[in-house]
Amino acid sequence: MWSEKRARMALSCAVDGGEPEAARLLARVGAQGAWAKIAEGALGEPLARRAAATDVDVVERLGARVGARFVVPGEEEWVPGLDDLAHVDPIQRRGGVPFGLWLRGPGHLPALAARSVAVVGSRAATAYGSGIATDLAAELAEHGVTVVSGMAFGIDAAAHRGALAADGPTVAVVANGVDVVYPPGNTALFEAVAKEHLVASELPPGAHPTRVRFLARNRLIAALAGGTVVVEAALRSGARNTAGWALECGRPLMAVPGPVHSRASTAPHLMIRNGQATLVTCAAEVLELVTGLGEHPVSPGVTPQRATDALTEDQLAVFEATPARRRVSSGEIALAAGVPVPSCLAALHVLEGLGLVEAGDQGWRAVPHRAMLPAPA
Amino acid sequence: MWSEKRARMALSCAVDGGEPEAARLLARVGAQGAWAKIAEGALGEPLARRAAATDVDVVERLGARVGARFVVPGEEEWVPGLDDLAHVDPIQRRGGVPFGLWLRGPGHLPALAARSVAVVGSRAATAYGSGIATDLAAELAEHGVTVVSGMAFGIDAAAHRGALAADGPTVAVVANGVDVVYPPGNTALFEAVAKEHLVASELPPGAHPTRVRFLARNRLIAALAGGTVVVEAALRSGARNTAGWALECGRPLMAVPGPVHSRASTAPHLMIRNGQATLVTCAAEVLELVTGLGEHPVSPGVTPQRATDALTEDQLAVFEATPARRRVSSGEIALAAGVPVPSCLAALHVLEGLGLVEAGDQGWRAVPHRAMLPAPA
């Protein structure tokens, strides 16, 4: 008799991730029961044939070759956030909680996921998009935030590279076995992430990617991370699919704007316009939105606050009409500012309180350098 | 005794636009009464002195030299939208309905304003921003939409130029007399707009701009236009002030995104992120948002809809697993797709109904070219 964990490992070999009938069966009779029923043909002859062809020992040997481990729900290295996938409508979205996850690398998944952001986007990224993905990932990583992505060409690779460049944590969630380096063009990157951090997959060692597996993989990226940033993406793209999963899982969805003529920014712009995604331009804005990462508030702005910012238009007019180099009467100021004398006097007293003007025997004068100082907190 | 209209003309000479106490006085005792009281010193000595210095005949002569006319609320060429300014808090925002408007040019203001969008932004525009302002304005103008702007360098000038290039309508709302060409660098543009369309101002002929007048002018741009688009703007800028007025007047506020490293896109990005402005990338998206201009819906997307777009992930997996060049059994398809046979059969029947697969004696085959056709409406 197999253990529940071994039965889950077998299920992950025979049934592609998140298959809804298998998930229902699993919920009802457990992994061993589900495996037995699938082997008996309860979900049809094809799955029974797949089950019969499954050799868990082979899969385990392939995994052992690269030092991979298999974790299942409830274990110490499981990430509770993945369980949110149970609440996503399984009919419209082929999803659900994975049977288990294969992990390769020294990273500890729950620790990595606890402070994490997914940075995803097009394979066909522009130099602009790749640069932003790298910078954003590097800055997030510098704050100790794990960059989760999919190891694809373009934005994904740029994001992993940015995190590595900052000596920060990154997790690659792939649509193939953690022992299968894909895409071959990213071999060095894949191996660096596996060696220093973590590669994760719901597919057994030896498995190769398919379109359906890429789509299913996207749900794991969205569910593992505390929020998802789409850097560049076409209207039809895997990144948009990941974005949909992030929304379904209740994670903050963010998108980076770009030049309006850039096709690669079409999906980010549409998602922002629709209100699905929040516009972000830098890591600080991302951290502000991702729950639990809020200890890095956005700096007050590109330019510091000025003491004059809080003034009404009348007060501003009065302040601007008050000379600094000589003293004048409130009547002269009112005339120059084009406001009635009572309003002018009221404004002057507010400005005096702020240290922006000062009264004297010969009248009022401005303290103009004060206007450029930061406002009192 | 002056007429109400002549009294309003006099008020517009002595009192800067939207001064709240003058507006209250006007509402209570009418223009002639307000003028008499201001001249008597009811709003202070400075305003009384300004009133005494006002020579309406001189102003009228200056206006007549350039063929300018003065219109007041209730007249045929008045724009009711300007009256929305009466509802804006006069303490925080120095605003209110203007006493009247000086108009110069052959355009008919209410006709121009009825279908209009303000396109505004930084003086210090980038080539990107200026290009977008020109293109956006040209496209709006081609749809017969009036481009309202402020005749400043940068985005404003680019917007007016775009409208003129498309032989479309444009209105310049200036912070000086309509006979005063400002800024001098835009002389040719100013004169083209005045000759072909319309220059408008609440300030009397002969008046020169001041910072306070620029700010007050912004409320007229926002209130005249059916919506406001900010193309590029710094955090502290006149365009952001105009944006605030658009919101206060209940007009749709839109902003154009740009590269995240561009300082000129800081304010648009912030306003979009805050939810104050809707992201727009083209004229069609602007027209969709501006009330009454909705007859130009946004095209369904950059790429056409495909018949496969509406499929569930299971249906898509089944469709992709069905070969086109030979016929196979539903069992084989279920195996290849990794879905149970009952789900596979259900999916095949949906796909058959969509014309994406066909059943025959030897099994199923895909009709793959159908997948690329537009979805039935």
Short mmCIF file of C-alpha atoms in Angstrom, two decimals, chain A residues 14-16 19-22 42-47 49-50 90-94 128 131-132 135 211-212 215-216 235-236 241 245 256-261 263 266 268-270 272-273 278-282 284-286 288-289 298 300-306 309-314 316-317 320 330-332 334-343, chain B residues 14-16 19-22 42-47 49-50 90-94 128 131-132 135 211-212 215-216 235-236 241 245 256-261 263 266 268-270 272-273 278-282 284-286 288-289 298 300-306 309-314 316-317 320 330-332 334-343:
data_model
loop_
_atom_site.label_atom_id
_atom_site.label_comp_id
_atom_site.label_asym_id
_atom_site.label_seq_id
_atom_site.Cartn_x
_atom_site.Cartn_y
_atom_site.Cartn_z
CA ALA A 14 -0.79 10.44 -14.68
CA VAL A 15 -3.16 13.43 -14.39
CA ASP A 16 -2.27 16.88 -15.64
CA GLU A 19 -7.90 18.27 -13.67
CA PRO A 20 -11.29 18.96 -12.03
CA GLU A 21 -12.73 15.41 -11.88
CA ALA A 22 -9.53 14.04 -10.40
CA ALA A 42 -13.37 5.60 -12.94
CA LEU A 43 -12.26 8.62 -14.98
CA GLY A 44 -12.12 6.75 -18.28
CA GLU A 45 -9.92 4.33 -20.09
CA PRO A 46 -7.29 6.87 -21.23
CA LEU A 47 -6.48 7.96 -17.67
CA ARG A 49 -3.94 3.58 -19.31
CA ARG A 50 -1.84 6.55 -18.18
CA PRO A 90 -12.64 24.54 -12.07
CA ILE A 91 -14.92 24.52 -15.11
CA GLN A 92 -13.91 27.84 -16.64
CA ARG A 93 -10.32 27.67 -15.46
CA ARG A 94 -8.51 24.38 -15.55
CA TYR A 128 12.33 48.77 -22.51
CA GLY A 131 15.18 46.64 -18.68
CA ILE A 132 12.24 47.39 -16.39
CA ASP A 135 15.47 46.74 -12.56
CA ARG A 211 0.68 24.55 -24.12
CA VAL A 212 -1.84 23.24 -21.61
CA LEU A 215 -1.38 27.61 -18.83
CA ALA A 216 -1.74 25.37 -15.76
CA LEU A 235 -3.53 40.96 -25.54
CA ARG A 236 -3.29 37.20 -25.93
CA ASN A 241 -3.46 34.30 -18.19
CA TRP A 245 -5.18 33.72 -12.00
CA VAL A 256 3.75 48.58 -15.85
CA PRO A 257 2.83 51.24 -18.43
CA GLY A 258 4.90 51.96 -21.48
CA PRO A 259 4.88 54.00 -24.66
CA VAL A 260 1.36 53.95 -26.10
CA HIS A 261 2.62 52.86 -29.52
CA ARG A 263 2.39 46.60 -28.89
CA THR A 266 -1.10 46.68 -24.98
CA PRO A 268 -0.78 46.22 -19.36
CA HIS A 269 -2.54 49.35 -20.64
CA LEU A 270 -5.82 47.50 -21.16
CA ILE A 272 -4.99 49.26 -16.08
CA ARG A 273 -7.70 50.98 -18.11
CA THR A 278 -2.97 48.96 -10.68
CA LEU A 279 -0.37 50.99 -12.50
CA VAL A 280 3.10 50.64 -11.00
CA THR A 281 6.31 52.31 -12.09
CA CYS A 282 8.83 51.16 -9.48
CA ALA A 284 8.32 50.95 -3.99
CA GLU A 285 4.88 51.15 -5.60
CA VAL A 286 4.76 47.36 -5.89
CA GLU A 288 3.08 49.32 -1.16
CA LEU A 289 0.36 47.23 -2.82
CA VAL A 298 6.30 54.99 -1.48
CA PRO A 300 6.33 61.21 -0.93
CA GLY A 301 7.07 62.02 -4.55
CA VAL A 302 9.76 62.88 -7.00
CA THR A 303 9.94 66.42 -5.63
CA PRO A 304 9.67 67.23 -1.93
CA GLN A 305 6.53 68.79 -0.48
CA ARG A 306 6.65 72.55 -0.23
CA ASP A 309 1.39 73.20 -1.24
CA ALA A 310 -1.37 73.37 1.34
CA LEU A 311 -2.30 76.98 0.61
CA THR A 312 -5.62 78.00 -0.87
CA GLU A 313 -5.45 79.90 -4.13
CA ASP A 314 -6.14 83.17 -2.27
CA LEU A 316 -1.00 81.61 -2.66
CA ALA A 317 -1.94 84.79 -4.52
CA GLU A 320 3.15 85.69 -4.31
CA SER A 330 -1.76 94.76 3.49
CA GLY A 331 -3.73 97.11 1.22
CA GLU A 332 -0.95 97.12 -1.37
CA ALA A 334 -4.49 92.99 -1.58
CA LEU A 335 -4.36 95.21 -4.65
CA ALA A 336 -1.47 93.29 -6.21
CA ALA A 337 -3.06 89.93 -5.40
CA GLY A 338 -6.47 90.98 -6.61
CA VAL A 339 -8.21 89.89 -3.41
CA PRO A 340 -10.35 91.93 -1.01
CA VAL A 341 -8.59 93.39 2.03
CA PRO A 342 -10.36 91.18 4.62
CA SER A 343 -9.41 88.02 2.71
CA ALA B 14 -11.23 95.07 -12.01
CA VAL B 15 -11.65 91.67 -10.34
CA ASP B 16 -9.59 88.65 -11.26
CA GLU B 19 -12.86 85.94 -6.83
CA PRO B 20 -15.29 84.40 -4.30
CA GLU B 21 -16.53 87.54 -2.49
CA ALA B 22 -17.21 89.31 -5.77
CA ALA B 42 -17.51 97.12 -0.13
CA LEU B 43 -14.73 94.65 -0.95
CA GLY B 44 -11.93 96.91 0.26
CA GLU B 45 -10.01 99.91 -0.86
CA PRO B 46 -7.69 98.11 -3.31
CA LEU B 47 -10.59 96.77 -5.38
CA ARG B 49 -9.11 101.73 -6.59
CA ARG B 50 -8.97 99.11 -9.32
CA PRO B 90 -14.62 78.74 -3.77
CA ILE B 91 -12.45 78.71 -0.67
CA GLN B 92 -10.09 75.90 -1.60
CA ARG B 93 -10.17 76.58 -5.32
CA ARG B 94 -10.17 80.14 -6.52
CA TYR B 128 7.12 61.43 -27.19
CA GLY B 131 3.98 63.53 -30.81
CA ILE B 132 1.11 61.93 -28.92
CA ASP B 135 -1.65 62.68 -33.09
CA ARG B 211 0.64 82.90 -12.36
CA VAL B 212 -2.70 83.36 -10.63
CA LEU B 215 -4.35 78.85 -12.58
CA ALA B 216 -7.74 80.55 -12.91
CA LEU B 235 3.79 66.39 -10.27
CA ARG B 236 3.50 70.15 -9.82
CA ASN B 241 -4.34 71.88 -11.79
CA TRP B 245 -10.75 71.28 -12.12
CA VAL B 256 -1.72 59.08 -21.32
CA PRO B 257 0.92 56.67 -19.99
CA GLY B 258 4.53 56.77 -21.03
CA PRO B 259 7.88 55.23 -20.24
CA VAL B 260 8.19 54.80 -16.48
CA HIS B 261 11.55 56.55 -16.40
CA ARG B 263 9.72 62.51 -15.52
CA THR B 266 5.03 61.23 -13.53
CA PRO B 268 -0.23 60.97 -15.60
CA HIS B 269 1.04 57.78 -13.97
CA LEU B 270 0.20 59.03 -10.48
CA ILE B 272 -3.97 56.77 -13.15
CA ARG B 273 -2.56 54.87 -10.18
CA THR B 278 -8.48 56.74 -16.76
CA LEU B 279 -5.61 55.49 -18.87
CA VAL B 280 -6.06 56.29 -22.57
CA THR B 281 -3.76 55.43 -25.44
CA CYS B 282 -5.68 56.69 -28.49
CA ALA B 284 -10.99 56.07 -29.77
CA GLU B 285 -10.49 55.42 -26.06
CA VAL B 286 -10.96 59.13 -25.33
CA GLU B 288 -15.52 56.26 -25.56
CA LEU B 289 -15.17 57.99 -22.20
CA VAL B 298 -13.18 51.37 -29.26
CA PRO B 300 -12.56 45.23 -30.17
CA GLY B 301 -8.81 44.99 -29.89
CA VAL B 302 -5.55 45.02 -31.74
CA THR B 303 -6.04 41.44 -32.82
CA PRO B 304 -9.39 40.00 -33.90
CA GLN B 305 -11.36 37.66 -31.66
CA ARG B 306 -10.80 34.00 -32.38
CA ASP B 309 -11.30 32.48 -27.23
CA ALA B 310 -14.50 31.42 -25.51
CA LEU B 311 -13.38 27.84 -24.86
CA THR B 312 -12.76 26.47 -21.40
CA GLU B 313 -9.29 25.11 -20.76
CA ASP B 314 -10.61 21.55 -21.12
CA LEU B 316 -9.04 24.04 -25.62
CA ALA B 317 -6.96 21.04 -24.54
CA GLU B 320 -5.50 21.07 -29.50
CA SER B 330 -12.52 10.28 -28.55
CA GLY B 331 -10.52 7.94 -26.28
CA GLU B 332 -7.29 8.78 -28.06
CA ALA B 334 -8.91 12.20 -24.14
CA LEU B 335 -5.57 10.49 -23.56
CA ALA B 336 -3.62 13.09 -25.54
CA ALA B 337 -5.49 15.97 -23.89
CA GLY B 338 -5.15 14.48 -20.42
CA VAL B 339 -8.88 14.81 -19.68
CA PRO B 340 -11.36 12.08 -18.71
CA VAL B 341 -13.43 10.58 -21.53
CA PRO B 342 -16.79 12.05 -20.40
CA SER B 343 -15.29 15.56 -20.27
#
